[in-house]
Coordinates of C-alpha atoms in Angstrom, one line a residue:
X1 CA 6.4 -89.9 -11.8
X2 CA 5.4 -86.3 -12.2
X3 CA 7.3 -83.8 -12.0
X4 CA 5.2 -80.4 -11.4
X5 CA 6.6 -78.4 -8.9
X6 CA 3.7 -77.9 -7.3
X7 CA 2.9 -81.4 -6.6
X8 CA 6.7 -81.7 -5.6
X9 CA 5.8 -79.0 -2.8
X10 CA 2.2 -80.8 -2.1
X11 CA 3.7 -83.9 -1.6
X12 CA 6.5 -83.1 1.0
X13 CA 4.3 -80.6 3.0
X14 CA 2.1 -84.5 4.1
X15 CA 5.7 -85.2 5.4
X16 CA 7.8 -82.6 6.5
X17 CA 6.4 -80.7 9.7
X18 CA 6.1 -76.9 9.8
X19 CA 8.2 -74.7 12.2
X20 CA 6.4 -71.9 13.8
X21 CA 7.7 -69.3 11.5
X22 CA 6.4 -70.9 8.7
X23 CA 3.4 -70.1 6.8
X24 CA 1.3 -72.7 4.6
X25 CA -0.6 -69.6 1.9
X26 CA -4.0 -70.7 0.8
X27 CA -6.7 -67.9 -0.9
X28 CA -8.2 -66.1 1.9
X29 CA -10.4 -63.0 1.7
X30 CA -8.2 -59.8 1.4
X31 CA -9.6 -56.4 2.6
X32 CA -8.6 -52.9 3.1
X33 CA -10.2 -51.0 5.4
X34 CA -10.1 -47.3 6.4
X35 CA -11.8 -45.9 9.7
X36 CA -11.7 -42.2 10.1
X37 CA -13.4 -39.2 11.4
X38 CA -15.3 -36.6 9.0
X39 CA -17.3 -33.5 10.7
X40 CA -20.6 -32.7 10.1
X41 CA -21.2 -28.5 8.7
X42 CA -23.3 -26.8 7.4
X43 CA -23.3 -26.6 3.2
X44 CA -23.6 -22.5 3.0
X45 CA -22.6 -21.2 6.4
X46 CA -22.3 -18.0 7.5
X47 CA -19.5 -17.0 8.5
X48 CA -18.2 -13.7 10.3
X49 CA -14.2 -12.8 8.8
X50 CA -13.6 -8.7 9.6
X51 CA -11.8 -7.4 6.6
X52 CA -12.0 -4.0 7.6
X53 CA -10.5 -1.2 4.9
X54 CA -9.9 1.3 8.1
X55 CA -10.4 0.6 11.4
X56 CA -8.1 -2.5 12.5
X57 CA -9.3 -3.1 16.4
X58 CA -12.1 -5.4 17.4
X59 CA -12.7 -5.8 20.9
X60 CA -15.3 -7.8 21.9
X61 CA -18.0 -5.9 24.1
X62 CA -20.7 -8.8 23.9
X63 CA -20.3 -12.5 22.6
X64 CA -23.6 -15.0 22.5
X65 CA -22.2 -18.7 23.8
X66 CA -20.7 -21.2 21.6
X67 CA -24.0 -23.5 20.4
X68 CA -26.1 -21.4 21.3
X69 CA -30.0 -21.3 19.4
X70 CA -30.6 -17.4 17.9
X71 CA -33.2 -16.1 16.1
X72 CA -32.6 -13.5 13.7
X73 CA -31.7 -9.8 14.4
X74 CA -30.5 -11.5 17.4
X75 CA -26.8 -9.8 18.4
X76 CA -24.1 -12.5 17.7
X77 CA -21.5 -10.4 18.4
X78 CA -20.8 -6.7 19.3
X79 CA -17.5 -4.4 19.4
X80 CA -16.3 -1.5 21.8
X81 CA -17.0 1.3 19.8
X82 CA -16.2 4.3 22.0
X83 CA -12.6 4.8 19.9
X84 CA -13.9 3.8 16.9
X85 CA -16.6 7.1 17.4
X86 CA -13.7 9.3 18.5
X87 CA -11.8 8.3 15.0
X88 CA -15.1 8.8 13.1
X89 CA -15.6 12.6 14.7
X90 CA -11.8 13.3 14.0
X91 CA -12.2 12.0 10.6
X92 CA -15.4 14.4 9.8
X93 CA -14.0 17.0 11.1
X94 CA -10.5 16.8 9.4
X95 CA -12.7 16.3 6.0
X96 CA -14.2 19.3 6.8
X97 CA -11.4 21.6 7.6
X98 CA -9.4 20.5 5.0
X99 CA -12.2 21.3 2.5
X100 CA -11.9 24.9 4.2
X101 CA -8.6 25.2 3.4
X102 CA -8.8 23.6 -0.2
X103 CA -11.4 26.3 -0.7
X104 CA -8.7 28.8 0.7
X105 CA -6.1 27.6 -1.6
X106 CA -8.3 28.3 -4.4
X107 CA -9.0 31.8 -3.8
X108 CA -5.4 32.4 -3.0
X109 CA -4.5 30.4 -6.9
X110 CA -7.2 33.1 -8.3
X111 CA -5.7 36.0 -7.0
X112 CA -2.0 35.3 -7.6
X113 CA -2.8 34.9 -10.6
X114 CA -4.2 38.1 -11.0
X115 CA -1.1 39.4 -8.5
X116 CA 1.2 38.2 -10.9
X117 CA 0.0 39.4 -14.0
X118 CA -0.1 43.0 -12.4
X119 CA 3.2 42.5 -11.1
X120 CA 5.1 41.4 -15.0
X121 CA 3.3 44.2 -16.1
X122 CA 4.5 46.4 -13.5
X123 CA 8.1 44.9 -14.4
X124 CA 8.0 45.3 -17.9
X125 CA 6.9 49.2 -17.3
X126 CA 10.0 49.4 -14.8
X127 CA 12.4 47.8 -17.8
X128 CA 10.7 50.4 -20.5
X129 CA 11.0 52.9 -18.1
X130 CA 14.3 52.5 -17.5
X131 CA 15.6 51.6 -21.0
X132 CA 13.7 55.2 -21.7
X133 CA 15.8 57.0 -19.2
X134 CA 19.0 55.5 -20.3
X135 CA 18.0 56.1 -24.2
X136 CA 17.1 59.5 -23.3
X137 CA 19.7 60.6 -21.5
X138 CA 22.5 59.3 -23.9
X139 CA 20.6 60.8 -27.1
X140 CA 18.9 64.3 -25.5
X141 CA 19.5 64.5 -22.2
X142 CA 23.9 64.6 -22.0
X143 CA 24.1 66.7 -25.1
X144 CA 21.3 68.7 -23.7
X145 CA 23.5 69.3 -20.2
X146 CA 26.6 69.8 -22.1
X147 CA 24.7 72.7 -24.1
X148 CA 23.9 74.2 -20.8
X149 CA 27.0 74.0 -19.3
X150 CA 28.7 76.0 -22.1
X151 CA 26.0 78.3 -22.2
X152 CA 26.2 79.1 -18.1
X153 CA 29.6 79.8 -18.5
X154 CA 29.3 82.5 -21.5
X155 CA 26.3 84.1 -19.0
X156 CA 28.9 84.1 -16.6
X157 CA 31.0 85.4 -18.5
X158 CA 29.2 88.1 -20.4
X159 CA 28.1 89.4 -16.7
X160 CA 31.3 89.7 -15.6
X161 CA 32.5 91.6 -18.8
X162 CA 29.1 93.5 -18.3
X163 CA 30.3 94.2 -15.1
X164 CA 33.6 95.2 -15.8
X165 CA 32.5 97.4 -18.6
X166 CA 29.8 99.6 -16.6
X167 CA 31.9 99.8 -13.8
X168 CA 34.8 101.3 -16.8
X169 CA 32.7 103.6 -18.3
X170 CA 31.4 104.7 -14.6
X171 CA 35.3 105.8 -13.4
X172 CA 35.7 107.4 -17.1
X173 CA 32.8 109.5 -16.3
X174 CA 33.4 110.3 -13.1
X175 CA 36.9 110.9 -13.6
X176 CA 36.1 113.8 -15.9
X177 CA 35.0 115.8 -13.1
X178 CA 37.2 117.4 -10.7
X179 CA 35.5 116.8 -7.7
X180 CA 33.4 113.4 -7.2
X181 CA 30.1 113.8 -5.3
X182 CA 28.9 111.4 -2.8
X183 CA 26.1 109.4 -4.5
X184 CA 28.8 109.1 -7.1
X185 CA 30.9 107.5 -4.7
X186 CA 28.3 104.8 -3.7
X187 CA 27.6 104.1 -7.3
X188 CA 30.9 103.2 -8.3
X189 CA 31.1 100.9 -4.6
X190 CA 28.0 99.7 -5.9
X191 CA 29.4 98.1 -9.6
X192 CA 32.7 97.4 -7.9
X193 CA 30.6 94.8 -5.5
X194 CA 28.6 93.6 -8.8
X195 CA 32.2 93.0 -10.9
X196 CA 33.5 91.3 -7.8
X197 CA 30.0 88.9 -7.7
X198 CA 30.4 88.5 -11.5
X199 CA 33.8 87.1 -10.8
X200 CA 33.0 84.7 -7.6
X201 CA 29.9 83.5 -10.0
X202 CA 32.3 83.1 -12.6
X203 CA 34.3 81.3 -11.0
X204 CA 31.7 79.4 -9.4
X205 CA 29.8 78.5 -12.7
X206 CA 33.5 77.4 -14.1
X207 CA 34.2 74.6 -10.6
X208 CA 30.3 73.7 -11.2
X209 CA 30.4 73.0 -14.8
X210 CA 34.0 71.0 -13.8
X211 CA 32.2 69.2 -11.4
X212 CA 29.0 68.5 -13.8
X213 CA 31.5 66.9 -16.4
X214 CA 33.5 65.3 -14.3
X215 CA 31.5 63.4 -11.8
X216 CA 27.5 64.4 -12.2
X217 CA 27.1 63.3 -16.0
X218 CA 29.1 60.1 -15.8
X219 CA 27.6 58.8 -12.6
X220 CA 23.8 59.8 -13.9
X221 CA 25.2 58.0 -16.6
X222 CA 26.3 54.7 -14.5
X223 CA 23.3 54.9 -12.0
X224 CA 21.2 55.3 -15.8
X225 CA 22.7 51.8 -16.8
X226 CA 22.7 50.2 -13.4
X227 CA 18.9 51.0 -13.1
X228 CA 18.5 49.8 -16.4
X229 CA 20.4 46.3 -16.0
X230 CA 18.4 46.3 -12.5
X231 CA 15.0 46.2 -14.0
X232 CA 16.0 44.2 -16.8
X233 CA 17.3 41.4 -14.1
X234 CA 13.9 42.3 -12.3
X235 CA 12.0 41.6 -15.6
X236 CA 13.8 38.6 -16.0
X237 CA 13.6 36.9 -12.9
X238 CA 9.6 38.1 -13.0
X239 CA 8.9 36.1 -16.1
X240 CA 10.7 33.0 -14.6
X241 CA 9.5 32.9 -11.1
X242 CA 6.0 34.6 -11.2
X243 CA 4.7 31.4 -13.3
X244 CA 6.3 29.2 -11.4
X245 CA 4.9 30.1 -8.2
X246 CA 1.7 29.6 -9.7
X247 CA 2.8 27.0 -11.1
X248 CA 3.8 25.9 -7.2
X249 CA 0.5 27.1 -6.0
X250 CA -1.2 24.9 -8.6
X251 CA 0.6 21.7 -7.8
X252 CA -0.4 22.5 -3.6
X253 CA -3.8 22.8 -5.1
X254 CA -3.7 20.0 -6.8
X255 CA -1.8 17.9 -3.5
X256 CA -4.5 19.3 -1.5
X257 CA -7.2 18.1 -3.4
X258 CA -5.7 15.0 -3.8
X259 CA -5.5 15.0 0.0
X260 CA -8.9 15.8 0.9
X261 CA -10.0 12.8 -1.8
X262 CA -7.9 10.5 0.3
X263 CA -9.3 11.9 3.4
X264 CA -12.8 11.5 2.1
X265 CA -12.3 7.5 0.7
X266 CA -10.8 7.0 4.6
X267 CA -13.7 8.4 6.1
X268 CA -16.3 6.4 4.1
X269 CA -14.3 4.0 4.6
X270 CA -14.1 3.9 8.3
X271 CA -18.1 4.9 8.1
X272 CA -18.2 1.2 6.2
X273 CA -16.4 -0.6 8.9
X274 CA -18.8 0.4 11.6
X275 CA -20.8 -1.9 9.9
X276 CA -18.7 -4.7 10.8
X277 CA -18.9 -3.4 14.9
X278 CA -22.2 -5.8 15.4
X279 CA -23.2 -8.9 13.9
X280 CA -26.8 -9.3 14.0
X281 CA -28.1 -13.1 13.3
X282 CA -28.7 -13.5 9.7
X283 CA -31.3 -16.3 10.4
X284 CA -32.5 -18.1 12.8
X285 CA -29.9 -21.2 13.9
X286 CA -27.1 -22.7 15.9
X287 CA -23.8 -20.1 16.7
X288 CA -20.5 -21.2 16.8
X289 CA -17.1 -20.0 17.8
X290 CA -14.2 -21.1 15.4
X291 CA -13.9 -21.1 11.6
X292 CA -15.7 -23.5 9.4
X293 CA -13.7 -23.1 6.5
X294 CA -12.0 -25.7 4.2
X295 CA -14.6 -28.3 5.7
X296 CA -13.5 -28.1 9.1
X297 CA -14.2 -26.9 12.5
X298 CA -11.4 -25.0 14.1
X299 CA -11.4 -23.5 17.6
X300 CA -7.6 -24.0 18.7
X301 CA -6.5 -20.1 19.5
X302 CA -9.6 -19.0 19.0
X303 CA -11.1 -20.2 21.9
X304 CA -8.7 -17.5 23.9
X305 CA -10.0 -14.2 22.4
X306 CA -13.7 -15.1 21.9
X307 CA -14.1 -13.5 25.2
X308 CA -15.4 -10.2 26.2
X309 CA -12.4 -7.4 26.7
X310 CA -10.3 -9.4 24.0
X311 CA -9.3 -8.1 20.4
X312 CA -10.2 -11.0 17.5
X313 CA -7.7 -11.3 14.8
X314 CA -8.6 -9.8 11.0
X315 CA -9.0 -11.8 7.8
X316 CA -10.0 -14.3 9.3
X317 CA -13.1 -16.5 10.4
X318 CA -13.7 -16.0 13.9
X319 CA -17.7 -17.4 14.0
X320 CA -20.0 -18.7 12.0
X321 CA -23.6 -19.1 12.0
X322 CA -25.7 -22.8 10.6
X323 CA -29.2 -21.6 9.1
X324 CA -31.8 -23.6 10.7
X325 CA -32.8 -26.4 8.3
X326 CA -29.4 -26.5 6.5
X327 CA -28.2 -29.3 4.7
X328 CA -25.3 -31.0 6.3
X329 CA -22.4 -31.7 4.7
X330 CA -20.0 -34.1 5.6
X331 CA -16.1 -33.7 5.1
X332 CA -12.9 -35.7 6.5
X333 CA -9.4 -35.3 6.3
X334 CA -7.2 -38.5 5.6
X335 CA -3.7 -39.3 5.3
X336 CA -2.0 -39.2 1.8
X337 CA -1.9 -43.1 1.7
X338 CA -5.6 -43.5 2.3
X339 CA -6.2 -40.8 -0.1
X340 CA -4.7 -42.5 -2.7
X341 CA -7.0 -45.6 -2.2
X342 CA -9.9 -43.8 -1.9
X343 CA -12.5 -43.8 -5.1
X344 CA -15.7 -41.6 -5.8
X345 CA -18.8 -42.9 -5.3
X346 CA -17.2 -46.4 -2.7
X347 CA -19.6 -47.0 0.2
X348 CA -19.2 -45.8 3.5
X349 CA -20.6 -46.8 6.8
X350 CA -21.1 -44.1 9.2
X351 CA -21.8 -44.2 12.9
X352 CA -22.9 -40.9 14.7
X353 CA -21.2 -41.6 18.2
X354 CA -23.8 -41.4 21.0
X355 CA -26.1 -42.4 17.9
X356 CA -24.8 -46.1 17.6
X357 CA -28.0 -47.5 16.9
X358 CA -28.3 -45.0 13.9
X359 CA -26.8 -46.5 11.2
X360 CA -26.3 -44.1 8.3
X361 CA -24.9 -45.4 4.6
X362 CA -22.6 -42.6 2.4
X363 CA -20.8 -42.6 -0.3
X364 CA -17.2 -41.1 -1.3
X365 CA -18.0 -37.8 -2.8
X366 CA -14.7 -35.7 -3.9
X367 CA -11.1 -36.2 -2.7
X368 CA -8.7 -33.2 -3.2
X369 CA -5.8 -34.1 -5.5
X370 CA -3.5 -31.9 -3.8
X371 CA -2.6 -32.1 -0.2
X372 CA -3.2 -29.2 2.2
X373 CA -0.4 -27.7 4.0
X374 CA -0.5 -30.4 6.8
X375 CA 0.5 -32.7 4.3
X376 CA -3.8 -33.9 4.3
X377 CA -6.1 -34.7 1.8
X378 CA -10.3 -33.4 2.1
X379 CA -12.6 -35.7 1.6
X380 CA -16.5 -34.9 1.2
X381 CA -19.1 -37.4 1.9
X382 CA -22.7 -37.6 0.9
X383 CA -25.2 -39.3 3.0
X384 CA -29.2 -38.9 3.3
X385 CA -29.7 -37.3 6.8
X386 CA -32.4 -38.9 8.7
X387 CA -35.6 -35.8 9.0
X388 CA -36.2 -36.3 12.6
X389 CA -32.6 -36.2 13.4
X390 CA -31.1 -32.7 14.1
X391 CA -27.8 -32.0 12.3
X392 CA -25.0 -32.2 14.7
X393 CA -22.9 -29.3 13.6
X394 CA -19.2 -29.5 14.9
X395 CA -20.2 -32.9 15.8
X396 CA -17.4 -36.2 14.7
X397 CA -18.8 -38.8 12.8
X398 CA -17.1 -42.3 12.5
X399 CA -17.0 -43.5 9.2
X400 CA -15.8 -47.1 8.2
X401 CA -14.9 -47.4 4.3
X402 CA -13.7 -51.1 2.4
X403 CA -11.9 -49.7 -0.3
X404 CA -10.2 -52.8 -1.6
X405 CA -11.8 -56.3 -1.3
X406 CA -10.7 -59.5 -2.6
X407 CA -12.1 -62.7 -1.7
X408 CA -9.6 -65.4 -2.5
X409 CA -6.3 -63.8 -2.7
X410 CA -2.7 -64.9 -1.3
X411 CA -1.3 -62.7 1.2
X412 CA 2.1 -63.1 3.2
X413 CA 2.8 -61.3 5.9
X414 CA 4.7 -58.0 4.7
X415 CA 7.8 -58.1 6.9
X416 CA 8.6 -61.6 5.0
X417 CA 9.0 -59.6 1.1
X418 CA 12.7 -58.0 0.6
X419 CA 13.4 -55.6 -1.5
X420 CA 15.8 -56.5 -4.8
X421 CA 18.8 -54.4 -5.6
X422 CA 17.0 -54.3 -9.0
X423 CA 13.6 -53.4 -7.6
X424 CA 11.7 -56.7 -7.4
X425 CA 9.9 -58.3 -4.5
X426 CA 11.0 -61.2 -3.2
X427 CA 10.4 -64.1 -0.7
X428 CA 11.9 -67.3 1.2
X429 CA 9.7 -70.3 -0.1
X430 CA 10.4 -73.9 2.0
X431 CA 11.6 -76.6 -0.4
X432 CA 10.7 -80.1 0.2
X433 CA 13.9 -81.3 1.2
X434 CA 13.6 -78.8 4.4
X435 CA 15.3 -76.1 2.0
X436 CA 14.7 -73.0 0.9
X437 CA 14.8 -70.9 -2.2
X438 CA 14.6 -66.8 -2.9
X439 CA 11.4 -66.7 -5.1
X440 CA 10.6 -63.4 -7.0
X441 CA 7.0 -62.2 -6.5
X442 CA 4.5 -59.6 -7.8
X443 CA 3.2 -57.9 -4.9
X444 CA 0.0 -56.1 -4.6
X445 CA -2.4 -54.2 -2.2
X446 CA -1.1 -54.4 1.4
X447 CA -3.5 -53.9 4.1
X448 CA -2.1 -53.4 7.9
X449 CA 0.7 -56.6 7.9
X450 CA -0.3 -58.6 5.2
X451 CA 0.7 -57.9 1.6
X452 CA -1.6 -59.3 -1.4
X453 CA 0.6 -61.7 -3.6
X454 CA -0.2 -61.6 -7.0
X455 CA 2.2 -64.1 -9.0
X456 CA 5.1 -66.0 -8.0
X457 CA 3.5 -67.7 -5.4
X458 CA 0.8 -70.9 -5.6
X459 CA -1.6 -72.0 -2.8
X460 CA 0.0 -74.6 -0.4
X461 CA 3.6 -73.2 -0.9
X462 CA 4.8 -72.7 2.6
X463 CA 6.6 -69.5 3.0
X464 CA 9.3 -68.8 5.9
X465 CA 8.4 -65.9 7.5
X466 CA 10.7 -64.1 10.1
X467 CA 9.8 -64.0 13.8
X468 CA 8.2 -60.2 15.5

């Protein structure tokens, strides 16, 4: 009797019906198969992104119709310019008048410094000067009034005894005759008055030269010294703040020029961006709203300010332009699970909707390894494009791609595998006695509800499979 499992399971199958949840496996062709949408573009387009340095509004004035056939020079696009002009004339002319004044500042830095060297030199001859004085004054000039003072008191004094003496000698002589004549008489009225202005002199030279030593020397002295300290501060504070207000007058020049360089860059600048207020048809082709970047058309917002009277968002691509006779190229955006059964160079069938009787075969080109940020993978396609059919820009092409066939394998449906506690695959297999065992399988590919078995299972097993 033998005693093979298998022949065990063969032999009680003949006898033991099956209930509708079970499932008799048996190789059977296995497939994966992927159907997806991929766009067709244009290789090089051209595209229109502002990325203006200066001027920041764009609002459309004139906009050629989506799909529409140009021919070069044609205007694609053209922006109000009427502010833009304003800003340009403002900018000239603030260039300009600041290159006045920059001019100004440099004449005005040329003479202050020539103002400030005459005015330290006029502050160091003030300080001398005044250091002179004092110098003078303590060595020549107060000995010198001293001197003088002594000396106009002995005249004063020597004229009054002068006085005194002829006026003396007068009386003596007079006295000695008995009678005194007239003139006489007017003589000696005459020296009395001189002795009397000797003495008031006198006495007038003595409160003078009191005076003189008491208050006039010392405060010629003190006014001497303040002067002195004066134009020594005055010096001082020259030789400090002269430079630096030339040294201020420098750093304004150098701000100003500075300025005006800044003022310059913005205007060339804003003369650049004009450049960018029409877009003229590189080539003759098809125009289209939206962005063609990263192998996709994208209208969404777009469509809402591609308008006339609407502003058009910066860096970014608002339009784009497909050269007549570009080569088309062919991208699609899958799922990270189809991604990741995807292969370079697996056929693809492609239908061109509208086009069904046009049956065009591809290959897998590239598939990005990293996701973008909505979590999808690009895909590129190559294909040879029929000559006499026009390329569809924008246009959604079906594509249909096997990327795993097998042509006898076992496959269970893949609600009837459980996951293990430890990680392993396993599933209900119908004993001949109408019982049934856990088995532990090796699972592989799984395609829609079905699951590829690759060990732990033989043809003819019957597998109990759990109802929708």
């Amino acid at each position: 009797r033998s005693t093979h499992p298998d022949m065990r399971y063969l032999s009680l199958l003949l006898a033991t019906p099956l209930c509708a949840g079970d499932l008799t496996v048996k190789p059977e062709p296995f497939r994966i198969q992927h159907s997806f949408d991929a766009t067709v573009l244009p290789a090089e387009p051209t595209s229109l992104t502002l990325q203006p340095e200066s001027w920041k509004t764009y609002t459309i004035e004139s906009i050629a119709d989506h799909a529409t056939s140009v021919k070069k020079g044609d205007v694609l696009i053209a922006f109000e310019r009427e502010a833009y002009d304003r800003k340009l004339i403002d900018q000239t002319r603030a260039v300009a008048t600041a290159e006045l004044a920059l001019a100004t500042r440099e004449l005005n830095l040329a003479k202050l410094k020539e103002e400030v060297a005459l005015q330290l030199a006029a502050a160091q001859q003030t300080k001398k000067v005044a250091d002179e004085n004092l110098d003078y004054f303590l060595k020549i000039g107060r000995p010198a009034a001293e001197q003088g003072l002594v000396q106009d008191l002995k005249e004063s004094e020597f004229r009054l005894a002068a006085a005194k003496e002829e006026l003396k000698q007068l009386k003596q002589m007079y006295d000695a005759d008995d009678l005194t004549e007239e003139t006489e008489e007017i003589i000696l009225e005459r020296q009395k008055f001189s002795v009397a202005s000797a003495e008031f002199s006198l006495a007038r030279v003595k409160r003078s030269i009191d005076s003189r030593r008491t208050f006039g020397l010392p405060r010629e002295h003190e006014q001497l010294k303040k002067t002195a300290a004066e134009a020594a501060i005055a010096l001082e504070k020259a030789e400090k703040n002269l430079p630096r207000s030339v040294q201020t007058a420098e750093l304004e020049l150098e701000g100003a020029r500075e300025g005006l360089q800044r003022q310059k860059l913005e205007l060339e600048r804003l003369k650049k961006d004009g450049a960018l207020l029409t877009w003229n048809a590189p080539a003759d082709g098809l125009f289209i709203h939206g962005s063609l970047d990263d192998g996709r058309w994208q209208l969404g917002d777009l469509a809402k300010v591609l308008k006339v009277g609407a502003s058009v968002p910066l860096e970014r691509s608002i339009a784009s332009l497909a050269p007549i006779g570009a080569a088309p190229s062919l991208t699609a955006w899958v799922s990270p699970a189809v991604a990741r059964t995807l292969a370079p160079e697996t056929a693809v069938s492609l239908t061109i909707p509208g086009h069904e009787d046009i049956q065009l075969a591809g290959k897998i080109g590239t598939i990005s390894a990293q996701p973008s940020i909505e979590s999808m993978h690009s895909v590129t396609l190559t294909t040879e494009w029929p000559a006499d059919l026009p390329a569809l820009w924008t246009s959604p092409i079906k594509c249909s791609v096997v990327a795993y066939e097998k042509a006898d394998a076992l496959q269970v449906p893949t609600n009837a595998l459980q996951l293990g506690a430890d990680g392993s695959w396993t599933i209900e297999v119908k004993l001949a006695d109408g019982k049934t065992e856990r088995r532990t399988v090796t699972r592989g590919r799984v395609s829609n509800k079905s699951t590829e078995i690759l060990s732990g299972l033989e043809p003819g097993q019957v597998v109990v499979t759990p109802g929708e």
